[in-house]
mmCIF file of C-alpha atoms in Angstrom:
data_model
loop_
_atom_site.group_PDB
_atom_site.id
_atom_site.type_symbol
_atom_site.label_atom_id
_atom_site.label_comp_id
_atom_site.label_asym_id
_atom_site.label_seq_id
_atom_site.Cartn_x
_atom_site.Cartn_y
_atom_site.Cartn_z
ATOM 1 C CA UNK A 998 -56.584 126.460 37.178
ATOM 2 C CA UNK A 999 -58.605 128.731 34.904
ATOM 3 C CA UNK A 1000 -61.095 125.918 34.264
ATOM 4 C CA UNK A 1001 -61.420 125.391 37.988
ATOM 5 C CA UNK A 1002 -62.109 129.057 38.665
ATOM 6 C CA UNK A 1003 -64.662 129.222 35.846
ATOM 7 C CA UNK A 1004 -66.478 126.334 37.476
ATOM 8 C CA UNK A 1005 -66.395 128.122 40.809
ATOM 9 C CA UNK A 1006 -67.811 131.215 39.172
ATOM 10 C CA UNK A 1007 -70.674 129.312 37.658
ATOM 11 C CA UNK A 1008 -71.938 127.416 40.673
ATOM 12 C CA UNK A 1009 -70.724 128.881 43.933
ATOM 13 C CA UNK A 1010 -70.373 132.195 45.682
ATOM 14 C CA UNK A 1011 -68.186 133.371 42.778
ATOM 15 C CA UNK A 1012 -71.322 133.994 40.739
ATOM 16 C CA UNK A 1013 -73.866 136.733 40.414
ATOM 17 C CA UNK A 1014 -77.440 137.205 41.404
ATOM 18 C CA UNK A 1015 -80.339 139.523 41.874
ATOM 19 C CA UNK A 1016 -81.766 139.542 45.394
ATOM 20 C CA UNK A 1017 -85.423 138.710 45.903
ATOM 21 C CA UNK A 1018 -85.728 141.815 48.027
ATOM 22 C CA UNK A 1019 -83.690 144.813 49.021
ATOM 23 C CA UNK A 1020 -85.440 145.765 52.217
ATOM 24 C CA UNK A 1021 -82.277 146.371 54.204
ATOM 25 C CA UNK A 1022 -79.600 148.078 52.113
ATOM 26 C CA UNK A 1023 -76.721 148.598 54.510
ATOM 27 C CA UNK A 1024 -73.962 151.090 55.038
ATOM 28 C CA UNK A 1025 -70.363 149.945 55.441
ATOM 29 C CA UNK A 1026 -70.442 149.298 59.166
ATOM 30 C CA UNK A 1027 -73.956 147.856 59.194
ATOM 31 C CA UNK A 1028 -73.235 145.403 56.373
ATOM 32 C CA UNK A 1029 -69.966 144.337 57.972
ATOM 33 C CA UNK A 1030 -71.788 143.368 61.138
ATOM 34 C CA UNK A 1031 -74.661 141.614 59.367
ATOM 35 C CA UNK A 1032 -72.616 139.313 57.137
ATOM 36 C CA UNK A 1033 -70.338 138.047 59.919
ATOM 37 C CA UNK A 1034 -70.840 134.322 60.255
ATOM 38 C CA UNK A 1035 -70.884 131.142 58.181
ATOM 39 C CA UNK A 1036 -73.104 130.751 55.087
ATOM 40 C CA UNK A 1037 -73.903 127.762 52.862
ATOM 41 C CA UNK A 1038 -75.125 127.875 49.258
ATOM 42 C CA UNK A 1039 -78.868 127.177 49.026
ATOM 43 C CA UNK A 1040 -80.071 127.931 45.491
ATOM 44 C CA UNK A 1041 -79.125 129.498 42.167
ATOM 45 C CA UNK A 1042 -81.763 131.206 40.022
ATOM 46 C CA UNK A 1043 -84.359 129.750 42.387
ATOM 47 C CA UNK A 1044 -83.198 126.162 41.821
ATOM 48 C CA UNK A 1045 -81.847 124.157 44.748
ATOM 49 C CA UNK A 1046 -78.096 123.559 44.533
ATOM 50 C CA UNK A 1047 -76.977 119.930 44.503
ATOM 51 C CA UNK A 1048 -74.676 118.911 47.338
ATOM 52 C CA UNK A 1049 -71.706 118.291 45.055
ATOM 53 C CA UNK A 1050 -71.883 121.931 43.886
ATOM 54 C CA UNK A 1051 -72.240 123.579 47.285
ATOM 55 C CA UNK A 1052 -69.803 125.960 48.919
ATOM 56 C CA UNK A 1053 -69.501 127.498 52.372
ATOM 57 C CA UNK A 1054 -68.471 131.092 52.945
ATOM 58 C CA UNK A 1055 -67.247 132.457 56.265
ATOM 59 C CA UNK A 1056 -66.937 136.144 57.193
ATOM 60 C CA UNK A 1057 -65.049 136.952 60.387
ATOM 61 C CA UNK A 1058 -63.867 139.947 62.371
ATOM 62 C CA UNK A 1059 -60.849 138.906 64.397
ATOM 63 C CA UNK A 1060 -60.175 141.551 67.014
ATOM 64 C CA UNK A 1061 -60.936 144.555 64.824
ATOM 65 C CA UNK A 1062 -63.330 146.165 62.368
ATOM 66 C CA UNK A 1063 -61.759 144.677 59.226
ATOM 67 C CA UNK A 1064 -63.756 141.874 57.619
ATOM 68 C CA UNK A 1065 -62.029 138.676 56.486
ATOM 69 C CA UNK A 1066 -63.438 136.102 54.085
ATOM 70 C CA UNK A 1067 -62.856 132.367 53.599
ATOM 71 C CA UNK A 1068 -64.484 129.790 51.330
ATOM 72 C CA UNK A 1069 -64.626 125.979 51.276
ATOM 73 C CA UNK A 1070 -65.682 123.758 48.357
ATOM 74 C CA UNK A 1071 -64.944 120.454 46.621
ATOM 75 C CA UNK A 1072 -65.852 120.031 42.947
ATOM 76 C CA UNK A 1073 -64.992 116.910 41.006
ATOM 77 C CA UNK A 1074 -65.188 118.166 37.420
ATOM 78 C CA UNK A 1075 -62.909 121.162 37.949
ATOM 79 C CA UNK A 1076 -60.644 119.520 40.528
ATOM 80 C CA UNK A 1077 -61.207 122.323 43.039
ATOM 81 C CA UNK A 1078 -60.433 121.342 46.633
ATOM 82 C CA UNK A 1079 -60.417 124.381 48.924
ATOM 83 C CA UNK A 1080 -60.760 124.402 52.685
ATOM 84 C CA UNK A 1081 -61.105 127.851 54.258
ATOM 85 C CA UNK A 1082 -59.275 129.554 51.385
ATOM 86 C CA UNK A 1083 -58.736 133.205 52.318
ATOM 87 C CA UNK A 1084 -59.830 136.045 50.028
ATOM 88 C CA UNK A 1085 -59.209 139.802 50.401
ATOM 89 C CA UNK A 1086 -62.335 141.893 51.069
ATOM 90 C CA UNK A 1087 -63.348 145.533 50.752
ATOM 91 C CA UNK A 1088 -66.778 146.995 51.562
ATOM 92 C CA UNK A 1089 -68.394 150.149 50.184
ATOM 93 C CA UNK A 1090 -72.037 150.840 50.969
ATOM 94 C CA UNK A 1091 -73.909 147.618 50.296
ATOM 95 C CA UNK A 1092 -71.232 146.210 47.968
ATOM 96 C CA UNK A 1093 -68.454 143.745 48.744
ATOM 97 C CA UNK A 1094 -65.416 143.172 46.530
ATOM 98 C CA UNK A 1095 -63.542 139.895 46.957
ATOM 99 C CA UNK A 1096 -60.110 139.389 45.440
ATOM 100 C CA UNK A 1097 -58.417 135.984 45.201
ATOM 101 C CA UNK A 1098 -54.846 135.707 43.939
ATOM 102 C CA UNK A 1099 -54.352 132.499 41.998
ATOM 103 C CA UNK A 1100 -51.424 130.613 40.513
ATOM 104 C CA UNK A 1101 -49.440 131.753 37.463
ATOM 105 C CA UNK A 1102 -50.346 135.429 37.751
ATOM 106 C CA UNK A 1103 -54.097 134.829 37.663
ATOM 107 C CA UNK A 1104 -56.586 136.775 39.739
ATOM 108 C CA UNK A 1105 -60.326 136.623 40.417
ATOM 109 C CA UNK A 1106 -62.246 139.779 41.392
ATOM 110 C CA UNK A 1107 -65.849 139.300 42.495
ATOM 111 C CA UNK A 1108 -67.984 142.415 42.943
ATOM 112 C CA UNK A 1109 -71.061 141.661 45.059
ATOM 113 C CA UNK A 1110 -73.643 144.453 44.936
ATOM 114 C CA UNK A 1111 -77.071 144.949 46.500
ATOM 115 C CA UNK A 1112 -75.923 142.662 49.286
ATOM 116 C CA UNK A 1113 -78.774 142.110 51.722
ATOM 117 C CA UNK A 1114 -79.051 140.096 54.902
ATOM 118 C CA UNK A 1115 -82.561 139.333 56.084
ATOM 119 C CA UNK A 1116 -82.688 137.036 59.079
ATOM 120 C CA UNK A 1117 -80.734 133.929 58.059
ATOM 121 C CA UNK A 1118 -80.798 134.722 54.316
ATOM 122 C CA UNK A 1119 -77.927 136.273 52.346
ATOM 123 C CA UNK A 1120 -78.649 137.471 48.779
ATOM 124 C CA UNK A 1121 -76.602 139.524 46.347
ATOM 125 C CA UNK A 1122 -75.847 140.539 42.766
ATOM 126 C CA UNK A 1123 -72.296 139.914 41.545
ATOM 127 C CA UNK A 1124 -69.916 140.328 38.673
ATOM 128 C CA UNK A 1125 -66.802 138.182 38.383
ATOM 129 C CA UNK A 1126 -63.742 139.263 36.416
ATOM 130 C CA UNK A 1127 -60.871 136.870 35.747
ATOM 131 C CA UNK A 1128 -57.501 138.163 34.647
ATOM 132 C CA UNK A 1129 -53.975 136.950 34.004
ATOM 133 C CA UNK A 1130 -50.942 139.212 34.225
ATOM 134 C CA UNK A 1131 -53.265 142.217 34.298
ATOM 135 C CA UNK A 1132 -55.264 141.248 31.182
ATOM 136 C CA UNK A 1133 -58.958 140.330 31.489
ATOM 137 C CA UNK A 1134 -59.558 136.748 30.356
ATOM 138 C CA UNK A 1135 -63.239 136.191 31.238
ATOM 139 C CA UNK A 1136 -66.256 137.662 33.005
ATOM 140 C CA UNK A 1137 -69.220 135.911 34.641
ATOM 141 C CA UNK A 1138 -72.701 136.946 35.759
ATOM 142 C CA UNK A 1139 -75.316 137.860 36.561
ATOM 143 C CA UNK A 1140 -77.110 135.065 38.426
ATOM 144 C CA UNK A 1141 -79.425 134.941 41.405
ATOM 145 C CA UNK A 1142 -77.744 133.452 44.447
ATOM 146 C CA UNK A 1143 -79.102 132.650 47.863
ATOM 147 C CA UNK A 1144 -77.100 131.524 50.886
ATOM 148 C CA UNK A 1145 -78.420 130.584 54.326
ATOM 149 C CA UNK A 1146 -76.750 131.003 57.694
ATOM 150 C CA UNK A 1147 -75.077 127.880 59.096
ATOM 151 C CA UNK A 1148 -74.688 127.889 62.869
ATOM 152 C CA UNK A 1149 -73.487 124.346 63.571
ATOM 153 C CA UNK A 1150 -69.803 123.356 63.532
ATOM 154 C CA UNK A 1151 -69.089 119.619 63.197
ATOM 155 C CA UNK A 1152 -65.291 119.830 62.938
ATOM 156 C CA UNK A 1153 -64.676 117.891 66.152
ATOM 157 C CA UNK A 1154 -67.901 115.887 66.150
ATOM 158 C CA UNK A 1155 -67.086 113.970 62.958
ATOM 159 C CA UNK A 1156 -63.737 112.688 64.276
ATOM 160 C CA UNK A 1157 -63.797 108.947 64.991
ATOM 161 C CA UNK A 1158 -64.640 105.556 63.508
ATOM 162 C CA UNK A 1159 -68.156 105.259 62.069
ATOM 163 C CA UNK A 1160 -70.192 102.344 60.739
ATOM 164 C CA UNK A 1161 -72.486 103.393 57.886
ATOM 165 C CA UNK A 1162 -75.552 102.201 56.013
ATOM 166 C CA UNK A 1163 -77.368 104.063 53.240
ATOM 167 C CA UNK A 1164 -80.982 104.710 52.300
ATOM 168 C CA UNK A 1165 -82.224 106.530 49.218
ATOM 169 C CA UNK A 1166 -85.270 107.268 47.083
ATOM 170 C CA UNK A 1167 -83.076 105.944 44.257
ATOM 171 C CA UNK A 1168 -82.933 102.114 44.617
ATOM 172 C CA UNK A 1169 -79.467 102.093 43.052
ATOM 173 C CA UNK A 1170 -78.031 103.608 46.232
ATOM 174 C CA UNK A 1171 -80.057 101.710 48.830
ATOM 175 C CA UNK A 1172 -77.755 99.429 50.842
ATOM 176 C CA UNK A 1173 -78.022 97.597 54.141
ATOM 177 C CA UNK A 1174 -74.433 96.310 53.876
ATOM 178 C CA UNK A 1175 -72.341 98.043 56.559
ATOM 179 C CA UNK A 1176 -69.288 100.095 55.698
ATOM 180 C CA UNK A 1177 -66.790 101.878 57.927
ATOM 181 C CA UNK A 1178 -64.980 105.190 57.687
ATOM 182 C CA UNK A 1179 -62.375 106.625 60.056
ATOM 183 C CA UNK A 1180 -61.979 110.414 60.251
ATOM 184 C CA UNK A 1181 -58.868 111.603 62.065
ATOM 185 C CA UNK A 1182 -58.310 115.029 63.631
ATOM 186 C CA UNK A 1183 -55.484 115.749 61.160
ATOM 187 C CA UNK A 1184 -57.924 115.725 58.208
ATOM 188 C CA UNK A 1185 -57.033 112.259 56.893
ATOM 189 C CA UNK A 1186 -59.449 109.341 56.541
ATOM 190 C CA UNK A 1187 -59.489 105.573 56.056
ATOM 191 C CA UNK A 1188 -62.203 103.373 54.551
ATOM 192 C CA UNK A 1189 -63.038 99.761 55.451
ATOM 193 C CA UNK A 1190 -64.978 96.946 53.736
ATOM 194 C CA UNK A 1191 -66.432 93.931 55.528
ATOM 195 C CA UNK A 1192 -64.914 90.868 53.828
ATOM 196 C CA UNK A 1193 -65.544 87.357 55.183
ATOM 197 C CA UNK A 1194 -66.455 88.784 58.562
ATOM 198 C CA UNK A 1195 -63.296 90.925 58.831
ATOM 199 C CA UNK A 1196 -62.906 94.676 58.377
ATOM 200 C CA UNK A 1197 -60.312 95.298 55.659
ATOM 201 C CA UNK A 1198 -58.920 98.755 54.938
ATOM 202 C CA UNK A 1199 -59.126 99.898 51.317
ATOM 203 C CA UNK A 1200 -55.800 100.641 49.644
ATOM 204 C CA UNK A 1201 -55.607 104.312 48.698
ATOM 205 C CA UNK A 1202 -52.825 106.666 47.625
ATOM 206 C CA UNK A 1203 -54.337 109.597 49.518
ATOM 207 C CA UNK A 1204 -57.472 110.172 51.540
ATOM 208 C CA UNK A 1205 -58.542 113.400 53.200
ATOM 209 C CA UNK A 1206 -61.645 115.245 54.313
ATOM 210 C CA UNK A 1207 -62.813 118.575 55.646
ATOM 211 C CA UNK A 1208 -65.854 119.710 57.599
ATOM 212 C CA UNK A 1209 -66.888 123.367 57.362
ATOM 213 C CA UNK A 1210 -70.251 124.150 58.871
ATOM 214 C CA UNK A 1211 -72.653 121.450 57.611
ATOM 215 C CA UNK A 1212 -70.598 120.808 54.449
ATOM 216 C CA UNK A 1213 -68.692 117.523 54.822
ATOM 217 C CA UNK A 1214 -66.417 116.551 51.918
ATOM 218 C CA UNK A 1215 -63.862 113.815 51.407
ATOM 219 C CA UNK A 1216 -61.751 112.524 48.543
ATOM 220 C CA UNK A 1217 -59.576 109.503 47.935
ATOM 221 C CA UNK A 1218 -57.791 107.631 45.192
ATOM 222 C CA UNK A 1219 -57.656 103.855 44.944
ATOM 223 C CA UNK A 1220 -54.122 102.591 44.404
ATOM 224 C CA UNK A 1221 -54.998 100.380 41.440
ATOM 225 C CA UNK A 1222 -57.314 102.863 39.685
ATOM 226 C CA UNK A 1223 -55.576 106.235 39.859
ATOM 227 C CA UNK A 1224 -58.952 108.019 39.755
ATOM 228 C CA UNK A 1225 -59.819 110.943 41.997
ATOM 229 C CA UNK A 1226 -62.983 109.953 43.872
ATOM 230 C CA UNK A 1227 -65.050 112.402 45.888
ATOM 231 C CA UNK A 1228 -68.189 112.600 47.970
ATOM 232 C CA UNK A 1229 -69.908 115.707 49.306
ATOM 233 C CA UNK A 1230 -72.448 115.518 52.114
ATOM 234 C CA UNK A 1231 -74.425 117.898 54.265
ATOM 235 C CA UNK A 1232 -74.560 117.007 57.957
ATOM 236 C CA UNK A 1233 -78.167 116.933 59.137
ATOM 237 C CA UNK A 1234 -77.422 115.993 62.740
ATOM 238 C CA UNK A 1235 -74.549 114.709 64.845
ATOM 239 C CA UNK A 1236 -75.280 113.786 68.440
ATOM 240 C CA UNK A 1237 -72.232 112.077 69.856
ATOM 241 C CA UNK A 1238 -72.682 108.461 68.783
ATOM 242 C CA UNK A 1239 -74.972 108.992 65.788
ATOM 243 C CA UNK A 1240 -74.751 111.136 62.678
ATOM 244 C CA UNK A 1241 -77.034 111.617 59.679
ATOM 245 C CA UNK A 1242 -75.724 113.027 56.385
ATOM 246 C CA UNK A 1243 -77.630 113.743 53.192
ATOM 247 C CA UNK A 1244 -76.589 114.285 49.587
ATOM 248 C CA UNK A 1245 -78.954 115.860 47.046
ATOM 249 C CA UNK A 1246 -78.342 115.012 43.363
ATOM 250 C CA UNK A 1247 -79.865 115.963 40.004
ATOM 251 C CA UNK A 1248 -79.926 113.656 36.975
ATOM 252 C CA UNK A 1249 -79.326 114.796 33.405
ATOM 253 C CA UNK A 1250 -83.090 114.832 32.765
ATOM 254 C CA UNK A 1251 -83.634 117.253 35.655
ATOM 255 C CA UNK A 1252 -85.127 114.746 38.100
ATOM 256 C CA UNK A 1253 -83.619 114.604 41.576
ATOM 257 C CA UNK A 1254 -82.901 112.078 44.299
ATOM 258 C CA UNK A 1255 -81.433 112.069 47.814
ATOM 259 C CA UNK A 1256 -79.036 109.651 49.507
ATOM 260 C CA UNK A 1257 -79.014 109.478 53.295
ATOM 261 C CA UNK A 1258 -76.051 108.101 55.227
ATOM 262 C CA UNK A 1259 -76.806 106.721 58.708
ATOM 263 C CA UNK A 1260 -73.665 106.589 60.840
ATOM 264 C CA UNK A 1261 -73.072 105.034 64.243
ATOM 265 C CA UNK A 1262 -69.817 105.543 66.116
ATOM 266 C CA UNK A 1263 -67.763 102.407 66.771
ATOM 267 C CA UNK A 1264 -66.185 102.221 70.214
#
């Protein structure tokens, strides 16, 4: 669990940053109103975040003035799989403190300072403190973080059976061979290969997905392999019978490539 949280701290909202500007420092009430909404990770230290390292943060006010916070993310290396995980929030001036209680007496406290909201941009400086049974075990920060507002909600739109082909600026991922995926309203999924003209469901021990804002993540495990497999996508558009998803990746040498999934709904 500690490894997972350290990973979160390094690449998602549980990190630190210095805002590019501080033209709208806000008081308690003003900041509370401005941050309400859904936000997706855009860049860290000015470098675009790859899709497999993205997170979505949601701030809500349900029937009162108190602010609530939730985060969603899926990260293969750390094993993190969190869909709308709630975190306790307090606001003082233009600072937000987020506290997440973890397993085995562990706790994460993230202090976001110089929080600014300018249009659809959210920027902040943060310090993360990890502790176990009251003893500090690690600290993280500072790093520059930038989130952008995400208005669209594809939770219901992605439900259904889709036929998929892929295009990419990396020839390794270019494929005209069709593939099918079924996303159910209960958060489970099934995957199908076309074999000898027949659609055959892949054998998996578990398969689930979540959609939070534009972030669309799913994971599965093949019965004969026992390996946790994951894919993270960002929904570009979803108009009833057609959907386009993109995944942005970075190689070890720093070069980047994008995979685009073209989906058509099967009646």
